[in-house]
Amino acid sequence: MKPDLFEAPDYYNLDDLLTEEHIMIRDAARAWVKRDVSPIIEQAAQEAKFPKSIIPGLASIGAFGPYIPEEYGGAGLDQISYGLIMQEIERGDSGVRSTASVQSSLVMYPIWKYGTEEQKKKFLPKLASGEFMGSFGLTEPDHGSNPGGMVTRFKDAGDHIILNGAKLWISNSPFCDVAVVWAKDENDRIHGVLVERGMEGFTTPETHNKWSLRASATGELIFQDVKIPKSNILPGRSGLGAPLSCLDSARFGIAWGAIGAAMDCYDTALRYSKERIQFGKPIAGFQLQQKKLAEMITEITKAQLLAWRLGVLREQGKATSAQISMAKRNNVEIAINIAREARQMLGGMGITGEYSIMRHSMNLESVITYEGTHDIHLLITGLDITGENAFS
Ligand SMILES: Cc1cc2nc3c(=O)[nH]c(=O)nc-3n(C[C@H](O)[C@H](O)[C@H](O)COP(=O)(O)OP(=O)(O)OC[C@H]3O[C@@H](n4cnc5c(N)ncnc54)[C@H](O)[C@@H]3O)c2cc1C
């Protein structure tokens, strides 16, 4: 793979909207990605292996629990810092960002928000340091966009529960130490349950043959009469709103992360277009190529503004789920379109692993599907503005 020469576009001087601390945190993450992710990520993706060697580095840049308080091992940062870290990681690879998003927003967040003090002390510091890796089990084979229909269930058995069911498409599942699993009780009420590796009847087979997010491990969570102490149930919140609140946090991170992938594709195409000579001049001098680049930077700038404003609203506790949906949907869409255009600008070279664009392009096919599909987010906006439910 070519050396990582990334230079971040900032067409509207958006750095002026950031604090010195934001810039310091972002630049540290950017430097780490250049040094520790870019040199190894192409091979990891080709081999379809999550590079576990980067786990300590992810922890060191605050990617595991950026906004979790320091008393629990988190970085104690604000929402914009969280977004910037996700942007920089996804600039390197969406699969690596997925690992960090799951750990932070889908595992640490629910334990922090809905867990007991004992659960927080047991799990959060180890998740923050990367000693423990977590996964989040909501999706099932027959319930993806409609998680409320889930059939994974537990029965009360005195001081413990017995869990049965299966979750599919679970990031980090093959190596997770703990899974936050959403399951129904005997009254059909959804609860979060902490399922730990080693519990009898709990297995995590890997899903192979992915053409997307190849550097992120995906698998199943299977529960066959798993005996779990009641102290592993998250008591703070039940009902579908509990997992959906975690998705809000993860989708916010995706809205920022997708900008990173888009920036990398744009920057690569811009540099290539200035160096590639055809018909006696750089292809950057042809109007058709300039149109592509001009549209890319316009969309990136709009996405940056959307993400920044959402960060401010989220920090103030004012961001609605529908606003987060809009940003996730828009920013992933612009990223996937930019990846496609950038790929074309590199001609045949664009399909090789010498450049990052094709990997981003394939990765974004998952990003546009997980954490609510592109269509589901549109329906969320539709419901929000009309008051009419078009889901069912
Ligand atoms: C790589 C990867 C990693 C993932 N990681 C996780 C994870 O860590 N944890 C987890 O719980 N899940 C995870 N997921 C699952 C992901 O969230 C689901 O794939 C997603 O929610 C869609 O569910 P589905 O695949 O079952 O598609 P379906 O729900 O079957 O949807 C199929 C199509 O139908 C459309 N559709 C569905 N309902 C409607 C409707 N009412 N109106 C109009 N169109 C509709 C959808 O938009 C989609 O286009 C992951 C998925 C992938 C691909």
CSV table of C-alpha atoms and ligand atoms in Angstrom, one decimal:
chain,number,residue,atom,x,y,z
A,1,MET,CA,0.0,0.0,0.0
A,2,LYS,CA,1.2,3.5,-0.7
A,3,PRO,CA,2.5,5.6,2.2
A,4,ASP,CA,-0.2,7.5,4.1
A,5,LEU,CA,0.2,11.1,2.9
A,6,PHE,CA,-3.3,12.2,4.2
A,7,GLU,CA,-4.0,15.9,4.5
A,8,ALA,CA,-7.4,16.7,6.0
A,9,PRO,CA,-9.6,19.1,4.0
A,10,ASP,CA,-11.0,22.0,6.0
A,11,TYR,CA,-12.6,24.2,3.3
A,12,TYR,CA,-14.7,26.3,5.6
A,13,ASN,CA,-12.0,26.7,8.4
A,14,LEU,CA,-14.1,24.5,10.7
A,15,ASP,CA,-11.1,24.1,13.0
A,16,ASP,CA,-12.1,27.6,14.2
A,17,LEU,CA,-15.2,25.9,15.7
A,18,LEU,CA,-13.1,23.5,17.7
A,19,THR,CA,-11.3,24.1,21.0
A,20,GLU,CA,-7.5,23.7,21.5
A,21,GLU,CA,-8.3,20.4,23.3
A,22,HIS,CA,-10.4,19.1,20.5
A,23,ILE,CA,-7.6,19.8,18.0
A,24,MET,CA,-5.1,18.1,20.2
A,25,ILE,CA,-7.2,15.0,20.7
A,26,ARG,CA,-8.0,14.8,17.0
A,27,ASP,CA,-4.4,15.3,15.9
A,28,ALA,CA,-3.2,12.6,18.4
A,29,ALA,CA,-5.8,10.2,16.9
A,30,ARG,CA,-4.7,11.2,13.4
A,31,ALA,CA,-1.0,10.6,14.1
A,32,TRP,CA,-1.8,7.2,15.6
A,33,VAL,CA,-3.8,6.1,12.6
A,34,LYS,CA,-1.0,7.2,10.3
A,35,ARG,CA,1.6,5.4,12.3
A,36,ASP,CA,-0.1,2.2,13.5
A,37,VAL,CA,-3.2,1.6,11.3
A,38,SER,CA,-2.4,2.7,7.8
A,39,PRO,CA,0.7,0.4,7.4
A,40,ILE,CA,-1.1,-2.7,8.5
A,41,ILE,CA,-4.8,-2.3,7.6
A,42,GLU,CA,-4.7,-3.3,3.9
A,43,GLN,CA,-3.2,-6.7,4.7
A,44,ALA,CA,-5.6,-7.2,7.7
A,45,ALA,CA,-8.5,-6.5,5.3
A,46,GLN,CA,-7.1,-8.8,2.6
A,47,GLU,CA,-6.7,-11.6,5.2
A,48,ALA,CA,-10.1,-10.8,6.8
A,49,LYS,CA,-8.6,-10.5,10.3
A,50,PHE,CA,-9.2,-7.9,13.0
A,51,PRO,CA,-5.7,-6.7,13.9
A,52,LYS,CA,-5.7,-7.3,17.6
A,53,SER,CA,-2.3,-5.7,18.0
A,54,ILE,CA,-3.9,-2.2,17.7
A,55,ILE,CA,-6.2,-2.7,20.7
A,56,PRO,CA,-3.7,-0.9,23.2
A,57,GLY,CA,-3.3,1.9,20.7
A,58,LEU,CA,-7.1,2.4,20.4
A,59,ALA,CA,-7.2,2.6,24.2
A,60,SER,CA,-4.4,5.1,24.3
A,61,ILE,CA,-6.1,7.6,22.0
A,62,GLY,CA,-9.3,7.4,24.1
A,63,ALA,CA,-11.3,5.4,21.6
A,64,PHE,CA,-12.7,3.1,24.2
A,65,GLY,CA,-15.3,5.2,26.2
A,66,PRO,CA,-14.2,8.7,25.1
A,67,TYR,CA,-17.1,10.3,27.1
A,68,ILE,CA,-17.2,7.7,30.0
A,69,PRO,CA,-16.1,9.5,33.2
A,70,GLU,CA,-12.5,9.0,34.2
A,71,GLU,CA,-13.5,7.4,37.5
A,72,TYR,CA,-14.5,4.3,35.4
A,73,GLY,CA,-11.4,4.4,33.2
A,74,GLY,CA,-13.0,6.4,30.4
A,75,ALA,CA,-11.4,9.5,28.9
A,76,GLY,CA,-14.0,11.9,30.3
A,77,LEU,CA,-14.2,13.9,27.0
A,78,ASP,CA,-17.1,15.8,25.4
A,79,GLN,CA,-19.2,14.6,22.5
A,80,ILE,CA,-17.3,16.6,19.8
A,81,SER,CA,-14.0,14.9,21.0
A,82,TYR,CA,-15.8,11.5,20.7
A,83,GLY,CA,-16.9,12.4,17.2
A,84,LEU,CA,-13.4,13.6,16.1
A,85,ILE,CA,-11.8,10.4,17.4
A,86,MET,CA,-14.3,8.3,15.4
A,87,GLN,CA,-13.7,10.5,12.3
A,88,GLU,CA,-9.9,9.9,12.5
A,89,ILE,CA,-10.2,6.1,13.1
A,90,GLU,CA,-12.6,5.7,10.2
A,91,ARG,CA,-10.3,7.8,8.0
A,92,GLY,CA,-8.1,4.7,8.5
A,93,ASP,CA,-10.8,2.0,8.3
A,94,SER,CA,-14.5,1.7,9.0
A,95,GLY,CA,-13.9,-1.8,10.5
A,96,VAL,CA,-11.5,-0.4,13.1
A,97,ARG,CA,-14.0,2.4,13.9
A,98,SER,CA,-16.7,-0.2,14.2
A,99,THR,CA,-14.7,-2.1,16.9
A,100,ALA,CA,-14.3,1.2,18.8
A,101,SER,CA,-17.9,2.3,18.4
A,102,VAL,CA,-19.2,-1.0,19.7
A,103,GLN,CA,-16.9,-1.0,22.6
A,104,SER,CA,-17.8,2.6,23.6
A,105,SER,CA,-21.4,3.2,22.6
A,106,LEU,CA,-22.9,-0.2,22.7
A,107,VAL,CA,-21.1,-1.9,25.5
A,108,MET,CA,-19.6,0.7,27.9
A,109,TYR,CA,-22.5,3.2,27.4
A,110,PRO,CA,-25.3,0.8,28.6
A,111,ILE,CA,-23.2,-0.5,31.5
A,112,TRP,CA,-22.4,3.1,32.5
A,113,LYS,CA,-26.0,4.4,32.0
A,114,TYR,CA,-28.0,1.4,33.2
A,115,GLY,CA,-25.6,-0.8,35.2
A,116,THR,CA,-25.1,-1.1,39.0
A,117,GLU,CA,-22.1,0.4,40.6
A,118,GLU,CA,-20.7,-3.2,41.0
A,119,GLN,CA,-21.2,-3.8,37.2
A,120,LYS,CA,-19.5,-0.5,36.3
A,121,LYS,CA,-16.5,-1.2,38.5
A,122,LYS,CA,-16.1,-4.7,37.3
A,123,PHE,CA,-16.4,-4.0,33.5
A,124,LEU,CA,-15.8,-0.4,32.6
A,125,PRO,CA,-12.1,0.0,33.5
A,126,LYS,CA,-11.1,-3.2,31.7
A,127,LEU,CA,-13.2,-2.2,28.7
A,128,ALA,CA,-11.5,1.2,28.6
A,129,SER,CA,-8.0,-0.3,28.7
A,130,GLY,CA,-8.9,-2.9,26.1
A,131,GLU,CA,-8.2,-5.7,28.5
A,132,PHE,CA,-11.8,-6.8,27.9
A,133,MET,CA,-13.5,-6.5,24.5
A,134,GLY,CA,-17.2,-6.3,24.3
A,135,SER,CA,-20.0,-6.9,21.8
A,136,PHE,CA,-23.7,-5.9,21.5
A,137,GLY,CA,-26.4,-8.3,20.6
A,138,LEU,CA,-29.6,-6.9,19.3
A,139,THR,CA,-30.0,-8.2,15.8
A,140,GLU,CA,-31.4,-11.7,15.3
A,141,PRO,CA,-31.6,-13.9,12.2
A,142,ASP,CA,-35.3,-13.0,11.8
A,143,HIS,CA,-35.4,-9.6,13.4
A,144,GLY,CA,-33.1,-6.9,12.0
A,145,SER,CA,-34.8,-3.6,11.3
A,146,ASN,CA,-37.6,-4.7,13.7
A,147,PRO,CA,-35.6,-5.6,16.8
A,148,GLY,CA,-38.7,-5.3,19.0
A,149,GLY,CA,-39.9,-8.7,17.5
A,150,MET,CA,-36.8,-10.5,19.0
A,151,VAL,CA,-37.3,-14.0,20.2
A,152,THR,CA,-34.2,-14.4,22.5
A,153,ARG,CA,-35.7,-14.9,25.9
A,154,PHE,CA,-34.8,-15.6,29.5
A,155,LYS,CA,-36.7,-17.4,32.3
A,156,ASP,CA,-36.5,-16.6,36.0
A,157,ALA,CA,-34.8,-19.5,37.9
A,158,GLY,CA,-34.4,-18.1,41.4
A,159,ASP,CA,-31.0,-16.4,41.9
A,160,HIS,CA,-30.2,-16.7,38.2
A,161,ILE,CA,-31.9,-16.7,34.8
A,162,ILE,CA,-31.7,-19.1,31.9
A,163,LEU,CA,-31.1,-17.5,28.5
A,164,ASN,CA,-32.0,-19.1,25.1
A,165,GLY,CA,-31.8,-17.6,21.6
A,166,ALA,CA,-29.4,-16.3,19.0
A,167,LYS,CA,-28.0,-13.0,17.7
A,168,LEU,CA,-26.6,-12.5,14.2
A,169,TRP,CA,-24.3,-10.0,12.6
A,170,ILE,CA,-22.5,-9.1,15.9
A,171,SER,CA,-19.4,-7.0,15.6
A,172,ASN,CA,-16.5,-8.2,17.9
A,173,SER,CA,-18.5,-11.4,18.8
A,174,PRO,CA,-15.7,-13.9,18.0
A,175,PHE,CA,-13.3,-12.5,20.5
A,176,CYS,CA,-15.6,-10.6,23.0
A,177,ASP,CA,-15.1,-11.2,26.7
A,178,VAL,CA,-18.5,-9.8,27.5
A,179,ALA,CA,-21.7,-9.3,25.4
A,180,VAL,CA,-24.5,-6.8,26.2
A,181,VAL,CA,-27.4,-9.0,25.1
A,182,TRP,CA,-31.0,-7.7,24.7
A,183,ALA,CA,-33.5,-10.3,25.5
A,184,LYS,CA,-37.2,-10.6,26.6
A,185,ASP,CA,-38.3,-11.7,30.0
A,186,GLU,CA,-41.4,-13.9,30.6
A,187,ASN,CA,-43.6,-10.7,30.4
A,188,ASP,CA,-42.1,-9.8,26.9
A,189,ARG,CA,-40.2,-6.9,28.4
A,190,ILE,CA,-36.7,-6.3,26.9
A,191,HIS,CA,-33.7,-6.2,29.3
A,192,GLY,CA,-29.9,-5.9,28.8
A,193,VAL,CA,-28.0,-8.9,30.1
A,194,LEU,CA,-24.2,-9.2,30.5
A,195,VAL,CA,-23.2,-12.5,29.1
A,196,GLU,CA,-19.6,-13.4,29.9
A,197,ARG,CA,-17.3,-15.7,27.9
A,198,GLY,CA,-16.9,-19.0,29.5
A,199,MET,CA,-20.6,-19.3,30.6
A,200,GLU,CA,-21.8,-22.7,29.7
A,201,GLY,CA,-24.0,-22.8,26.6
A,202,PHE,CA,-22.6,-19.5,25.2
A,203,THR,CA,-20.8,-19.7,21.9
A,204,THR,CA,-19.7,-17.0,19.4
A,205,PRO,CA,-19.0,-18.5,15.9
A,206,GLU,CA,-17.5,-16.2,13.3
A,207,THR,CA,-19.3,-15.1,10.1
A,208,HIS,CA,-17.0,-15.6,7.1
A,209,ASN,CA,-17.0,-14.5,3.5
A,210,LYS,CA,-17.7,-10.8,4.0
A,211,TRP,CA,-16.7,-8.4,1.2
A,212,SER,CA,-17.1,-5.5,3.6
A,213,LEU,CA,-15.6,-4.6,7.0
A,214,ARG,CA,-13.1,-7.4,6.5
A,215,ALA,CA,-10.8,-6.0,9.2
A,216,SER,CA,-13.6,-6.2,11.7
A,217,ALA,CA,-14.6,-9.5,13.2
A,218,THR,CA,-18.4,-10.3,12.9
A,219,GLY,CA,-20.2,-13.3,14.2
A,220,GLU,CA,-23.1,-14.8,16.1
A,221,LEU,CA,-24.0,-15.0,19.8
A,222,ILE,CA,-25.7,-18.3,20.6
A,223,PHE,CA,-27.3,-19.1,23.9
A,224,GLN,CA,-28.4,-22.6,24.8
A,225,ASP,CA,-29.7,-22.7,28.3
A,226,VAL,CA,-27.1,-20.3,29.5
A,227,LYS,CA,-27.2,-19.9,33.3
A,228,ILE,CA,-26.6,-16.3,34.2
A,229,PRO,CA,-26.6,-14.7,37.7
A,230,LYS,CA,-29.4,-12.1,38.1
A,231,SER,CA,-26.7,-9.6,39.1
A,232,ASN,CA,-25.7,-9.6,35.4
A,233,ILE,CA,-29.0,-7.9,34.4
A,234,LEU,CA,-28.7,-4.2,33.7
A,235,PRO,CA,-31.3,-2.8,36.2
A,236,GLY,CA,-31.4,0.9,35.1
A,237,ARG,CA,-33.7,0.7,32.1
A,238,SER,CA,-35.9,-1.9,30.3
A,239,GLY,CA,-37.9,-1.8,27.1
A,240,LEU,CA,-36.8,-1.2,23.5
A,241,GLY,CA,-35.8,2.4,24.4
A,242,ALA,CA,-32.8,1.1,26.3
A,243,PRO,CA,-30.9,-0.5,23.3
A,244,LEU,CA,-32.2,2.4,21.0
A,245,SER,CA,-30.5,4.9,23.3
A,246,CYS,CA,-27.2,3.1,22.8
A,247,LEU,CA,-27.8,3.2,19.1
A,248,ASP,CA,-28.2,6.9,19.3
A,249,SER,CA,-24.7,7.2,20.7
A,250,ALA,CA,-23.2,4.8,18.1
A,251,ARG,CA,-25.0,6.5,15.2
A,252,PHE,CA,-23.7,9.8,16.3
A,253,GLY,CA,-20.2,8.3,16.1
A,254,ILE,CA,-20.9,6.9,12.6
A,255,ALA,CA,-22.1,10.4,11.4
A,256,TRP,CA,-18.6,11.6,12.2
A,257,GLY,CA,-16.8,8.5,11.2
A,258,ALA,CA,-18.2,8.4,7.7
A,259,ILE,CA,-16.7,11.9,7.2
A,260,GLY,CA,-13.3,10.4,7.8
A,261,ALA,CA,-13.7,7.8,5.1
A,262,ALA,CA,-15.0,10.5,2.7
A,263,MET,CA,-12.1,12.8,3.5
A,264,ASP,CA,-9.6,10.0,2.8
A,265,CYS,CA,-11.1,9.2,-0.5
A,266,TYR,CA,-11.3,12.8,-1.5
A,267,ASP,CA,-7.7,13.5,-0.5
A,268,THR,CA,-6.4,10.4,-2.3
A,269,ALA,CA,-8.3,11.3,-5.5
A,270,LEU,CA,-7.1,14.9,-5.3
A,271,ARG,CA,-3.5,14.0,-5.0
A,272,TYR,CA,-3.7,11.3,-7.7
A,273,SER,CA,-5.4,13.7,-10.1
A,274,LYS,CA,-2.5,16.2,-9.8
A,275,GLU,CA,0.0,13.5,-10.5
A,276,ARG,CA,-1.6,11.4,-13.2
A,277,ILE,CA,-0.9,12.7,-16.7
A,278,GLN,CA,-3.1,11.9,-19.6
A,279,PHE,CA,-3.3,13.7,-22.9
A,280,GLY,CA,-0.2,15.6,-21.9
A,281,LYS,CA,-1.6,17.2,-18.6
A,282,PRO,CA,-2.7,16.2,-15.1
A,283,ILE,CA,-6.2,14.8,-15.1
A,284,ALA,CA,-6.9,17.5,-12.4
A,285,GLY,CA,-7.0,19.9,-15.3
A,286,PHE,CA,-10.0,18.3,-17.0
A,287,GLN,CA,-13.4,19.8,-16.2
A,288,LEU,CA,-15.1,16.4,-15.6
A,289,GLN,CA,-12.5,15.5,-12.9
A,290,GLN,CA,-12.8,19.0,-11.3
A,291,LYS,CA,-16.6,18.5,-11.1
A,292,LYS,CA,-16.1,15.3,-9.2
A,293,LEU,CA,-13.6,16.9,-6.8
A,294,ALA,CA,-15.6,20.1,-6.3
A,295,GLU,CA,-18.8,18.2,-5.5
A,296,MET,CA,-16.9,15.9,-3.1
A,297,ILE,CA,-15.5,18.8,-1.1
A,298,THR,CA,-18.9,20.5,-1.0
A,299,GLU,CA,-20.5,17.4,0.4
A,300,ILE,CA,-17.7,16.9,2.9
A,301,THR,CA,-18.0,20.5,4.1
A,302,LYS,CA,-21.8,20.1,4.5
A,303,ALA,CA,-21.4,16.8,6.4
A,304,GLN,CA,-18.8,18.4,8.7
A,305,LEU,CA,-21.1,21.2,9.6
A,306,LEU,CA,-24.0,18.8,10.3
A,307,ALA,CA,-21.8,16.7,12.5
A,308,TRP,CA,-20.4,19.6,14.4
A,309,ARG,CA,-23.8,21.1,15.1
A,310,LEU,CA,-25.1,17.7,16.2
A,311,GLY,CA,-22.1,17.5,18.5
A,312,VAL,CA,-23.1,20.8,20.1
A,313,LEU,CA,-26.7,19.7,20.5
A,314,ARG,CA,-25.7,16.3,21.9
A,315,GLU,CA,-23.3,18.0,24.4
A,316,GLN,CA,-26.2,20.2,25.5
A,317,GLY,CA,-28.5,17.1,25.9
A,318,LYS,CA,-30.8,18.5,23.1
A,319,ALA,CA,-30.1,16.2,20.1
A,320,THR,CA,-33.1,14.1,19.2
A,321,SER,CA,-32.9,10.6,17.8
A,322,ALA,CA,-34.4,11.9,14.6
A,323,GLN,CA,-31.6,14.5,14.2
A,324,ILE,CA,-29.0,11.8,14.8
A,325,SER,CA,-30.7,9.6,12.1
A,326,MET,CA,-30.5,12.4,9.6
A,327,ALA,CA,-26.8,12.9,10.2
A,328,LYS,CA,-26.0,9.2,10.1
A,329,ARG,CA,-28.0,8.8,6.9
A,330,ASN,CA,-26.7,11.9,5.1
A,331,ASN,CA,-23.0,11.4,6.0
A,332,VAL,CA,-22.8,7.8,5.1
A,333,GLU,CA,-24.6,8.4,1.8
A,334,ILE,CA,-22.2,11.2,0.9
A,335,ALA,CA,-19.2,9.0,1.9
A,336,ILE,CA,-20.3,6.1,-0.2
A,337,ASN,CA,-20.9,8.4,-3.2
A,338,ILE,CA,-17.6,10.1,-2.8
A,339,ALA,CA,-15.8,6.7,-2.5
A,340,ARG,CA,-17.4,5.6,-5.8
A,341,GLU,CA,-16.5,8.8,-7.6
A,342,ALA,CA,-12.9,8.8,-6.2
A,343,ARG,CA,-12.5,5.2,-7.2
A,344,GLN,CA,-13.3,6.1,-10.8
A,345,MET,CA,-10.8,9.0,-10.7
A,346,LEU,CA,-8.0,6.5,-10.1
A,347,GLY,CA,-8.9,4.5,-13.1
A,348,GLY,CA,-7.7,0.9,-12.9
A,349,MET,CA,-5.4,1.7,-9.9
A,350,GLY,CA,-8.6,2.5,-8.0
A,351,ILE,CA,-9.6,-1.1,-7.7
A,352,THR,CA,-6.3,-2.2,-6.1
A,353,GLY,CA,-5.2,-2.3,-2.5
A,354,GLU,CA,-2.4,0.1,-3.3
A,355,TYR,CA,-4.9,2.8,-2.4
A,356,SER,CA,-7.5,2.8,0.4
A,357,ILE,CA,-10.5,3.8,-1.7
A,358,MET,CA,-11.9,0.4,-2.7
A,359,ARG,CA,-11.6,-0.8,0.9
A,360,HIS,CA,-13.5,2.3,2.1
A,361,SER,CA,-16.1,1.7,-0.6
A,362,MET,CA,-16.7,-1.9,0.4
A,363,ASN,CA,-16.7,-1.0,4.1
A,364,LEU,CA,-19.3,1.7,3.6
A,365,GLU,CA,-21.8,-0.9,2.3
A,366,SER,CA,-22.0,-2.2,5.8
A,367,VAL,CA,-22.0,1.2,7.4
A,368,ILE,CA,-25.0,2.2,5.3
A,369,THR,CA,-26.8,-0.9,6.5
A,370,TYR,CA,-25.9,-1.4,10.2
A,371,GLU,CA,-27.2,0.7,13.1
A,372,GLY,CA,-30.4,1.2,11.1
A,373,THR,CA,-30.5,0.9,7.3
A,374,HIS,CA,-30.5,3.9,5.0
A,375,ASP,CA,-34.2,3.4,4.4
A,376,ILE,CA,-35.0,3.0,8.0
A,377,HIS,CA,-33.4,6.3,8.9
A,378,LEU,CA,-35.4,8.0,6.1
A,379,LEU,CA,-38.6,6.5,7.7
A,380,ILE,CA,-37.5,8.0,11.1
A,381,THR,CA,-37.2,11.4,9.5
A,382,GLY,CA,-40.5,10.9,7.8
A,383,LEU,CA,-42.2,9.9,11.0
A,384,ASP,CA,-40.7,12.9,12.8
A,385,ILE,CA,-41.8,15.5,10.3
A,386,THR,CA,-45.3,14.1,9.5
A,387,GLY,CA,-46.3,12.3,12.6
A,388,GLU,CA,-47.3,9.4,10.4
A,389,ASN,CA,-45.7,5.9,11.0
A,390,ALA,CA,-44.7,4.3,7.7
A,391,PHE,CA,-42.9,1.4,9.3
A,392,SER,CA,-45.8,-1.0,9.4
B,1,LIG,C1,-20.9,-5.9,9.3
B,1,LIG,C2,-22.1,-5.8,10.2
B,1,LIG,C3,-22.0,-5.6,11.5
B,1,LIG,C4,-23.1,-5.5,12.4
B,1,LIG,N1,-22.9,-5.4,13.7
B,1,LIG,C5,-24.0,-5.5,14.6
B,1,LIG,C6,-23.8,-5.5,16.0
B,1,LIG,O1,-22.7,-5.4,16.5
B,1,LIG,N2,-24.9,-5.7,16.8
B,1,LIG,C7,-26.1,-5.8,16.3
B,1,LIG,O2,-27.1,-6.0,17.0
B,1,LIG,N3,-26.3,-5.8,14.9
B,1,LIG,C8,-25.3,-5.6,14.1
B,1,LIG,N4,-25.5,-5.6,12.7
B,1,LIG,C9,-26.8,-5.8,12.2
B,1,LIG,C10,-27.4,-4.6,11.5
B,1,LIG,O3,-27.8,-3.6,12.4
B,1,LIG,C11,-28.6,-5.1,10.6
B,1,LIG,O4,-28.0,-5.8,9.5
B,1,LIG,C12,-29.5,-4.0,10.2
B,1,LIG,O5,-30.2,-3.5,11.3
B,1,LIG,C13,-30.5,-4.5,9.1
B,1,LIG,O6,-31.1,-5.7,9.5
B,1,LIG,P1,-31.2,-6.9,8.5
B,1,LIG,O7,-29.9,-7.2,8.0
B,1,LIG,O8,-31.9,-8.0,9.2
B,1,LIG,O9,-32.1,-6.4,7.3
B,1,LIG,P2,-33.7,-6.3,7.2
B,1,LIG,O10,-34.3,-5.7,8.4
B,1,LIG,O11,-34.2,-7.7,6.8
B,1,LIG,O12,-33.9,-5.3,6.0
B,1,LIG,C14,-33.8,-5.7,4.6
B,1,LIG,C15,-34.2,-4.5,3.8
B,1,LIG,O13,-35.6,-4.2,4.0
B,1,LIG,C16,-35.7,-2.8,4.4
B,1,LIG,N5,-36.8,-2.6,5.3
B,1,LIG,C17,-37.0,-3.3,6.5
B,1,LIG,N6,-38.1,-2.8,7.1
B,1,LIG,C18,-38.7,-1.9,6.3
B,1,LIG,C19,-39.8,-1.1,6.4
B,1,LIG,N7,-40.6,-1.1,7.5
B,1,LIG,N8,-40.1,-0.2,5.4
B,1,LIG,C20,-39.2,-0.2,4.3
B,1,LIG,N9,-38.1,-0.9,4.2
B,1,LIG,C21,-37.8,-1.8,5.2
B,1,LIG,C22,-34.4,-2.4,5.0
B,1,LIG,O14,-34.2,-1.0,4.9
B,1,LIG,C23,-33.4,-3.2,4.1
B,1,LIG,O15,-33.2,-2.5,2.9
B,1,LIG,C24,-24.4,-5.6,11.8
B,1,LIG,C25,-24.5,-5.7,10.4
B,1,LIG,C26,-23.4,-5.8,9.6
B,1,LIG,C27,-23.7,-6.0,8.1
